C-alpha cells in the first residue's frame, strides 16, 4: 500500500542551464534526479557552456544535450516544440538575471527561451546571481511578472557568493531542488480535502518565565502539512511554539497551551475531512499560573498539576468526527502501547515511533496501525515519511467514502 520509491514511473523533466557559476550544481542535480527515477533532458544556453560542458550532462543523464534551435537531430527544425512537448515540467537551474528578464518579456532568441515560451507544462526556475543583481528593481519587477504568469520560483538562498560578496542570490542546493521537484510530482490525492493538523509542543506556564513543556521540534507535524499541501489539500496548521517556518500555502494558527490548542482546533474544525494530531500536548498544567516570577527561597517546592484536555480524544468522539489520525511516541513496547492508544482513542489510524529515535531528528521510522494491522513505512526523512503517511491516509479515506456511499444505497 505504501511505496519506498520516492517517485513512481519515469517522470520527464527538462533541465535548462543558463550561464552562472551555479551551473556546476546542476550537474549534481541531474545525477540526483536520475537516481530518483526521473528522465532528465538537458538544454543549455550558449553562456552556460562556459561553466560546464555538454559531455558532463550527457554522461549523467544518458540523454543527448541540446543547445541549438537548428539542431539537425530534429527533422522538422522544431526542436523547441518537440522538446517542450516531451516534458512534464521544465526546471531552469541556474536561472540568471538575464534569462529571467527574457522570460518575463517573452523573448525567444535561443533554444531554451524559445521552448519555455512554447511550453504547455509548468515552469520552475532556480535563480542564481550576485546579491545586487538580485536586489535590483528590474530583477524584482521581472520576478513579480513571472510569479503573476504562474512560474514557480525556487529560492534563492542567502550566503557566500562566488564573487566574494555575501547575500541573497545563491542558488538552492541540489538536494533542495530535488525536494522541490519531488513535491511537484506528488499525486494530487487530497484535492478538495480540508486537513487540520496540530504540531509542536504545548507550553503550560508555571509563572511569568517558567513552564512545563514537551520535547518536540514540530518537524514531523510541519512535514505532514507540507506533504498534504503537495497532494492538493487545504491545510490549517495549529502549532505550538516551534522555531520552524510555516509551509507555504498552509494557514498557521498559533497556540501556546493545551487549552489554547483545543480552542483553536474547535474553532477550525468545521468542514474538516481529516484531522492529524501530531502535537505533543502536555498532559498536565499547573493548577494556576503565577503572574509574577516566583522567588526561590532555598527550599523545595511542590507544584500542583491538573490534567489537560485530550484534544484528539475530544475530536474523535464527536458524533460525526473527521477521519482522525493520532501519533504516539513511545520509549518501549511500541506495538502494545500503540494498539492500546488506538483503541482507547477510537482512531482509524495511528502512527507510532520510538521517541528516542524521532525527537528532533530529521529521519524517522513510522509504524502505522489501522484495522488491517501494522504497516512499517521504513526509515526515511520526515518529509518522505509524511508523504507515505498521506498516501496511506488517502487510501483509507477513499475506502471510507466508498463504504459510506454503499451504506446509503
Ligand atoms: O500523549 P499521547 O501519547 O496520549 O498522544 C497520543 C495522541 O493524542 C497524539 O496524536 C497527540 O497529539 C494526542 N493528544 C492530544 N491531547 C492530549 C494528549 C495527546 O491531542 N492532551
Coordinates of C-alpha atoms and ligand atoms in Angstrom, one line a residue:
X1 CA 0.0 0.0 0.0
X2 CA 2.9 2.3 0.6
X3 CA 5.9 2.5 -1.6
X4 CA 9.6 3.1 -0.7
X5 CA 10.3 4.6 -4.1
X6 CA 10.2 8.4 -3.9
X7 CA 8.9 8.9 -7.4
X8 CA 6.8 6.5 -9.4
X9 CA 7.5 5.6 -13.0
X10 CA 9.8 7.6 -15.3
X11 CA 8.8 11.2 -14.9
X12 CA 10.1 13.5 -17.7
X13 CA 11.8 16.7 -16.7
X14 CA 13.6 19.2 -19.0
X15 CA 16.5 20.7 -17.2
X16 CA 17.6 24.1 -18.6
X17 CA 21.1 25.6 -17.7
X18 CA 21.9 29.2 -18.2
X19 CA 25.2 30.9 -17.7
X20 CA 26.0 31.2 -14.0
X21 CA 28.7 29.7 -11.8
X22 CA 26.0 27.6 -10.1
X23 CA 25.8 25.6 -13.3
X24 CA 28.2 23.1 -11.7
X25 CA 25.5 22.3 -9.1
X26 CA 23.1 21.5 -12.0
X27 CA 25.3 18.5 -12.8
X28 CA 24.8 17.2 -9.3
X29 CA 21.1 17.9 -9.5
X30 CA 20.9 15.9 -12.8
X31 CA 22.5 13.0 -11.0
X32 CA 20.1 13.1 -8.1
X33 CA 17.1 13.4 -10.4
X34 CA 18.3 10.4 -12.4
X35 CA 18.8 8.3 -9.2
X36 CA 15.2 9.3 -8.2
X37 CA 13.9 7.7 -11.4
X38 CA 13.3 11.0 -13.4
X39 CA 14.2 11.1 -17.1
X40 CA 16.2 14.2 -17.5
X41 CA 16.6 16.0 -20.8
X42 CA 19.1 18.8 -20.7
X43 CA 19.1 22.0 -22.8
X44 CA 21.9 24.5 -22.3
X45 CA 22.4 28.1 -23.3
X46 CA 25.5 29.3 -25.1
X47 CA 26.8 31.1 -22.0
X48 CA 26.2 28.1 -19.7
X49 CA 28.8 26.2 -21.8
X50 CA 31.5 28.4 -20.3
X51 CA 30.8 26.9 -16.9
X52 CA 30.1 23.2 -17.6
X53 CA 30.3 21.0 -20.7
X54 CA 27.6 19.1 -22.6
X55 CA 29.6 15.9 -22.1
X56 CA 29.1 16.1 -18.3
X57 CA 25.3 16.4 -18.5
X58 CA 25.1 13.9 -21.3
X59 CA 27.0 11.3 -19.3
X60 CA 25.0 11.9 -16.1
X61 CA 21.6 11.8 -17.8
X62 CA 22.2 9.3 -20.5
X63 CA 20.4 11.7 -23.0
X64 CA 21.9 13.9 -25.7
X65 CA 22.2 17.6 -24.6
X66 CA 20.8 20.2 -26.9
X67 CA 21.9 23.8 -27.3
X68 CA 21.0 24.8 -30.8
X69 CA 17.5 25.7 -32.1
X70 CA 18.6 24.4 -35.5
X71 CA 19.8 21.1 -34.3
X72 CA 19.7 18.6 -37.3
X73 CA 18.5 15.9 -34.8
X74 CA 15.0 17.3 -35.2
X75 CA 14.0 16.6 -38.7
X76 CA 11.3 19.3 -38.9
X77 CA 13.5 22.1 -37.3
X78 CA 11.1 22.2 -34.4
X79 CA 13.5 21.4 -31.6
X80 CA 11.6 23.9 -29.3
X81 CA 8.2 22.2 -29.8
X82 CA 9.4 18.6 -29.7
X83 CA 11.5 19.2 -26.5
X84 CA 8.8 21.2 -24.6
X85 CA 6.0 18.7 -25.5
X86 CA 8.1 15.9 -24.3
X87 CA 8.5 17.3 -20.8
X88 CA 6.1 17.2 -17.8
X89 CA 7.9 20.1 -16.2
X90 CA 10.7 22.4 -17.1
X91 CA 13.3 23.4 -14.4
X92 CA 15.8 26.2 -15.3
X93 CA 18.7 25.9 -12.8
X94 CA 20.6 28.1 -12.6
X95 CA 18.4 30.9 -14.0
X96 CA 20.4 34.1 -14.5
X97 CA 19.1 37.6 -14.2
X98 CA 19.3 37.9 -18.0
X99 CA 17.3 34.7 -18.5
X100 CA 14.7 35.8 -16.0
X101 CA 14.4 39.2 -17.9
X102 CA 14.0 37.3 -21.1
X103 CA 11.2 35.0 -19.7
X104 CA 9.4 38.0 -18.1
X105 CA 9.3 39.7 -21.5
X106 CA 8.5 36.7 -23.7
X107 CA 11.8 36.8 -25.6
X108 CA 12.7 33.8 -27.6
X109 CA 16.2 34.1 -29.1
X110 CA 17.8 30.8 -28.2
X111 CA 16.6 27.2 -27.8
X112 CA 15.9 27.4 -24.1
X113 CA 14.0 30.7 -24.1
X114 CA 12.0 29.6 -27.2
X115 CA 10.9 26.3 -25.7
X116 CA 10.0 28.0 -22.4
X117 CA 7.7 30.3 -24.4
X118 CA 6.3 27.4 -26.4
X119 CA 5.7 25.1 -23.4
X120 CA 2.4 23.8 -22.3
X121 CA 3.8 22.4 -19.0
X122 CA 4.7 24.1 -15.7
X123 CA 8.0 26.1 -15.4
X124 CA 10.1 26.1 -12.3
X125 CA 13.2 28.4 -12.1
X126 CA 16.1 28.5 -9.6
X127 CA 17.6 32.0 -9.7
X128 CA 21.3 32.4 -9.1
X129 CA 23.1 35.7 -9.2
X130 CA 25.1 38.3 -7.4
X131 CA 23.1 39.9 -4.5
X132 CA 23.0 43.3 -6.1
X133 CA 21.7 41.9 -9.3
X134 CA 19.0 40.0 -7.3
X135 CA 18.0 43.1 -5.4
X136 CA 17.9 45.4 -8.5
X137 CA 14.4 46.7 -9.0
X138 CA 14.5 45.5 -12.6
X139 CA 15.1 41.9 -11.5
X140 CA 12.4 42.1 -8.8
X141 CA 10.0 43.5 -11.3
X142 CA 10.7 40.7 -13.7
X143 CA 10.3 38.1 -10.9
X144 CA 6.9 39.6 -9.9
X145 CA 5.9 39.4 -13.5
X146 CA 6.9 35.7 -13.7
X147 CA 5.0 34.9 -10.4
X148 CA 2.0 36.5 -11.9
X149 CA 2.5 34.4 -15.0
X150 CA 2.4 31.2 -12.9
X151 CA 6.1 30.5 -12.9
X152 CA 7.3 28.8 -9.6
X153 CA 10.5 30.5 -8.2
X154 CA 12.6 28.2 -6.1
X155 CA 14.9 30.2 -3.8
X156 CA 17.4 31.7 -4.0
X157 CA 19.0 31.4 -0.6
X158 CA 21.4 33.8 1.2
X159 CA 25.1 33.1 1.8
X160 CA 28.6 33.4 0.4
X161 CA 28.7 34.1 -3.3
X162 CA 31.2 33.2 -5.9
X163 CA 32.0 36.9 -6.4
X164 CA 33.2 37.1 -2.8
X165 CA 30.1 39.0 -1.6
X166 CA 27.5 37.7 0.9
X167 CA 23.8 38.0 0.5
X168 CA 20.7 36.8 -1.4
X169 CA 21.2 35.2 -4.7
X170 CA 22.8 31.8 -4.1
X171 CA 21.1 29.0 -6.0
X172 CA 19.4 26.4 -3.8
X173 CA 21.5 23.3 -3.2
X174 CA 20.8 20.3 -5.5
X175 CA 19.2 18.4 -2.7
X176 CA 16.7 21.3 -2.0
X177 CA 15.9 21.5 -5.7
X178 CA 15.4 17.7 -5.8
X179 CA 12.9 18.1 -2.9
X180 CA 11.0 20.8 -4.9
X181 CA 10.8 18.5 -7.9
X182 CA 9.6 15.6 -5.8
X183 CA 7.0 17.9 -4.3
X184 CA 5.9 18.9 -7.8
X185 CA 5.5 15.3 -8.9
X186 CA 3.3 14.2 -5.9
X187 CA -0.1 12.9 -7.0
X188 CA -3.0 15.2 -6.0
X189 CA -4.6 12.6 -3.8
X190 CA -6.1 15.1 -1.4
X191 CA -7.5 17.6 -3.9
X192 CA -10.7 19.2 -2.4
X193 CA -10.0 17.9 1.1
X194 CA -9.5 20.1 4.1
X195 CA -6.9 18.9 6.6
X196 CA -6.5 20.2 10.2
X197 CA -3.1 19.4 11.7
X198 CA -1.7 20.0 15.2
X199 CA 2.0 20.2 15.6
X200 CA 4.8 21.0 18.1
X201 CA 4.7 21.0 21.9
X202 CA 2.4 23.0 24.2
X203 CA 3.7 25.2 26.9
X204 CA 2.0 25.4 30.3
X205 CA 3.1 28.4 32.3
X206 CA 4.1 28.0 36.0
X207 CA 4.9 31.7 36.4
X208 CA 5.9 34.6 34.2
X209 CA 9.1 32.9 33.0
X210 CA 8.8 29.2 33.7
X211 CA 6.7 26.5 32.3
X212 CA 6.1 22.8 31.6
X213 CA 6.5 21.6 28.0
X214 CA 7.1 18.5 26.0
X215 CA 10.2 17.8 23.9
X216 CA 9.0 18.3 20.3
X217 CA 10.6 20.2 17.4
X218 CA 7.4 20.3 15.4
X219 CA 9.3 18.9 12.3
X220 CA 7.0 15.9 11.8
X221 CA 3.8 17.9 12.0
X222 CA 5.2 20.6 9.7
X223 CA 6.3 17.8 7.3
X224 CA 2.8 16.4 7.3
X225 CA 1.4 19.8 6.5
X226 CA 3.8 20.2 3.6
X227 CA 3.1 16.7 2.2
X228 CA -0.7 17.4 2.4
X229 CA -0.3 20.7 0.6
X230 CA 1.8 19.0 -2.1
X231 CA -1.0 16.5 -2.6
X232 CA -3.6 19.2 -3.0
X233 CA -5.2 19.5 0.4
X234 CA -6.3 22.8 2.0
X235 CA -4.3 22.8 5.2
X236 CA -4.8 24.5 8.6
X237 CA -1.8 24.1 10.9
X238 CA -2.4 24.6 14.6
X239 CA 1.1 24.9 16.0
X240 CA 2.6 25.1 19.5
X241 CA 5.8 27.2 20.0
X242 CA 8.4 26.0 17.5
X243 CA 11.1 27.7 15.5
X244 CA 10.1 26.5 12.1
X245 CA 8.8 28.4 9.1
X246 CA 5.2 27.7 8.2
X247 CA 4.9 25.7 5.0
X248 CA 3.9 28.0 2.1
X249 CA 0.1 27.7 1.4
X250 CA -0.8 26.5 4.9
X251 CA -2.9 28.6 7.2
X252 CA -1.0 28.9 10.5
X253 CA -2.8 29.3 13.8
X254 CA -0.5 29.7 16.8
X255 CA -1.3 28.2 20.2
X256 CA 0.6 28.1 23.4
X257 CA -1.1 25.9 26.0
X258 CA -3.1 22.8 25.5
X259 CA -6.3 24.7 26.2
X260 CA -5.4 27.3 23.6
X261 CA -4.8 24.5 21.2
X262 CA -8.1 22.9 21.9
X263 CA -9.9 26.2 21.4
X264 CA -8.1 26.7 18.1
X265 CA -9.0 23.2 17.0
X266 CA -12.6 23.6 18.0
X267 CA -12.7 26.9 16.1
X268 CA -11.1 25.4 12.9
X269 CA -12.9 22.1 12.9
X270 CA -15.9 22.9 10.7
X271 CA -15.7 21.1 7.3
X272 CA -12.5 19.3 8.2
X273 CA -12.2 16.0 6.4
X274 CA -9.0 14.8 8.0
X275 CA -7.6 15.6 11.5
X276 CA -4.0 14.7 12.1
X277 CA -2.9 15.2 15.7
X278 CA 0.9 15.3 15.7
X279 CA 1.3 17.8 18.6
X280 CA 3.0 16.6 21.7
X281 CA 0.4 18.1 24.0
X282 CA 1.4 18.4 27.7
X283 CA -0.7 16.1 29.7
X284 CA -0.8 18.3 32.8
X285 CA -0.7 22.0 33.6
X286 CA -0.2 23.8 36.9
X287 CA -3.4 24.5 38.8
X288 CA -2.7 28.2 38.5
X289 CA 0.0 30.2 36.7
X290 CA 1.5 32.9 38.8
X291 CA 1.7 36.3 37.1
X292 CA 4.9 37.3 38.7
X293 CA 8.2 35.4 38.7
X294 CA 8.3 33.1 41.7
X295 CA 11.3 33.8 44.0
X296 CA 13.4 30.9 45.2
X297 CA 13.8 30.6 48.9
X298 CA 16.3 27.8 49.0
X299 CA 13.7 25.2 49.9
X300 CA 11.9 22.7 47.8
X301 CA 8.6 23.4 46.2
X302 CA 5.5 21.4 45.3
X303 CA 3.7 22.1 42.1
X304 CA 0.1 21.0 41.9
X305 CA -0.9 19.8 38.4
X306 CA -4.3 19.1 36.8
X307 CA -4.9 17.1 33.7
X308 CA -5.2 18.8 30.3
X309 CA -8.0 18.1 27.9
X310 CA -7.1 15.4 25.4
X311 CA -7.7 17.2 22.1
X312 CA -7.6 14.1 19.8
X313 CA -9.9 12.1 22.0
X314 CA -12.3 15.0 22.1
X315 CA -12.4 15.3 18.2
X316 CA -12.5 11.5 17.7
X317 CA -15.5 11.2 20.0
X318 CA -17.6 13.8 18.3
X319 CA -20.9 12.5 16.8
X320 CA -19.6 12.9 13.2
X321 CA -15.8 13.2 13.5
X322 CA -13.4 13.8 10.6
X323 CA -11.0 11.0 9.7
X324 CA -8.7 11.1 12.8
X325 CA -5.1 10.2 12.8
X326 CA -3.1 10.0 16.1
X327 CA 0.6 10.0 16.7
X328 CA 2.4 8.1 19.5
X329 CA 6.0 8.4 20.6
X330 CA 6.8 5.5 22.9
X331 CA 10.0 4.6 24.6
X332 CA 9.3 0.8 24.7
X333 CA 6.8 -1.9 23.6
X334 CA 5.8 0.1 20.6
X335 CA 3.2 -2.4 19.3
X336 CA 1.4 -3.0 22.5
X337 CA 1.3 0.7 23.5
X338 CA 0.3 1.9 20.0
X339 CA -2.5 -0.6 19.7
X340 CA -3.8 0.3 23.2
X341 CA -3.8 4.0 22.3
X342 CA -5.6 3.5 19.0
X343 CA -8.3 1.5 20.8
X344 CA -8.7 3.9 23.7
X345 CA -9.0 7.0 21.4
X346 CA -11.1 5.1 18.8
X347 CA -8.8 6.1 15.9
X348 CA -9.0 4.6 12.4
X349 CA -5.2 5.2 12.1
X350 CA -2.3 5.7 14.5
X351 CA 1.3 6.4 13.5
X352 CA 3.9 5.4 16.1
X353 CA 7.6 5.7 16.5
X354 CA 10.3 5.3 19.2
X355 CA 10.7 8.6 20.9
X356 CA 14.4 8.2 21.4
X357 CA 14.9 7.8 17.5
X358 CA 12.4 10.5 16.5
X359 CA 12.6 13.6 18.7
X360 CA 14.4 16.5 16.9
X361 CA 15.8 14.1 14.3
X362 CA 15.5 14.7 10.5
X363 CA 14.9 11.0 9.8
X364 CA 12.4 8.7 11.5
X365 CA 10.7 5.4 11.1
X366 CA 6.9 5.4 11.4
X367 CA 4.8 2.3 12.0
X368 CA 1.1 2.6 11.1
X369 CA -1.7 0.8 12.9
X370 CA -5.1 0.5 11.3
X371 CA -8.0 -2.0 11.0
X372 CA -5.8 -4.1 8.6
X373 CA -2.9 -4.3 11.1
X374 CA 0.6 -3.0 11.2
X375 CA 2.5 -1.3 8.3
X376 CA 6.1 -0.1 8.5
X377 CA 6.9 2.9 6.4
X378 CA 10.7 2.2 6.6
X379 CA 13.3 4.7 7.6
X380 CA 13.3 8.0 5.7
X381 CA 13.4 11.7 6.0
X382 CA 10.4 13.2 7.8
X383 CA 9.0 14.7 4.6
X384 CA 9.2 11.4 2.9
X385 CA 7.6 9.6 5.9
X386 CA 4.9 12.3 5.8
X387 CA 4.3 11.6 2.1
X388 CA 4.0 7.9 2.7
X389 CA 1.6 8.6 5.6
X390 CA -0.6 10.8 3.5
X391 CA -0.7 8.2 0.7
X392 CA -1.9 5.7 3.3
X393 CA -4.5 8.2 4.7
X394 CA -5.8 8.9 1.2
X395 CA -6.4 5.2 0.6
X396 CA -8.3 4.8 3.9
X397 CA -10.3 8.0 3.3
X398 CA -11.4 7.0 -0.2
X399 CA -12.2 3.5 1.0
X400 CA -14.3 5.0 3.8
X401 CA -16.2 7.2 1.4
X402 CA -16.9 4.2 -0.9
X403 CA -18.2 2.3 2.1
X404 CA -20.4 5.3 3.2
X405 CA -21.8 5.5 -0.4
X406 CA -22.7 1.8 -0.4
X407 CA -24.2 2.1 3.1
X408 CA -26.5 4.8 1.8
X409 CA -27.8 2.7 -1.1
Ligands
LIG1 O1 0.3 11.8 24.6 P1 -0.3 10.6 23.9 O2 0.7 9.5 23.7 O3 -1.6 10.2 24.5 O4 -0.6 11.2 22.5 C1 -1.3 10.4 21.5 C2 -2.0 11.3 20.6 O5 -3.0 12.1 21.3 C3 -1.2 12.3 19.8 O6 -1.7 12.3 18.5 C4 -1.4 13.6 20.5 O7 -1.3 14.6 19.6 C5 -2.8 13.5 21.0 N1 -3.0 14.2 22.3 C6 -3.9 15.2 22.3 N2 -4.2 15.9 23.5 C7 -3.5 15.5 24.6 C8 -2.6 14.4 24.6 C9 -2.4 13.8 23.4 O8 -4.5 15.6 21.3 N3 -3.8 16.1 25.8

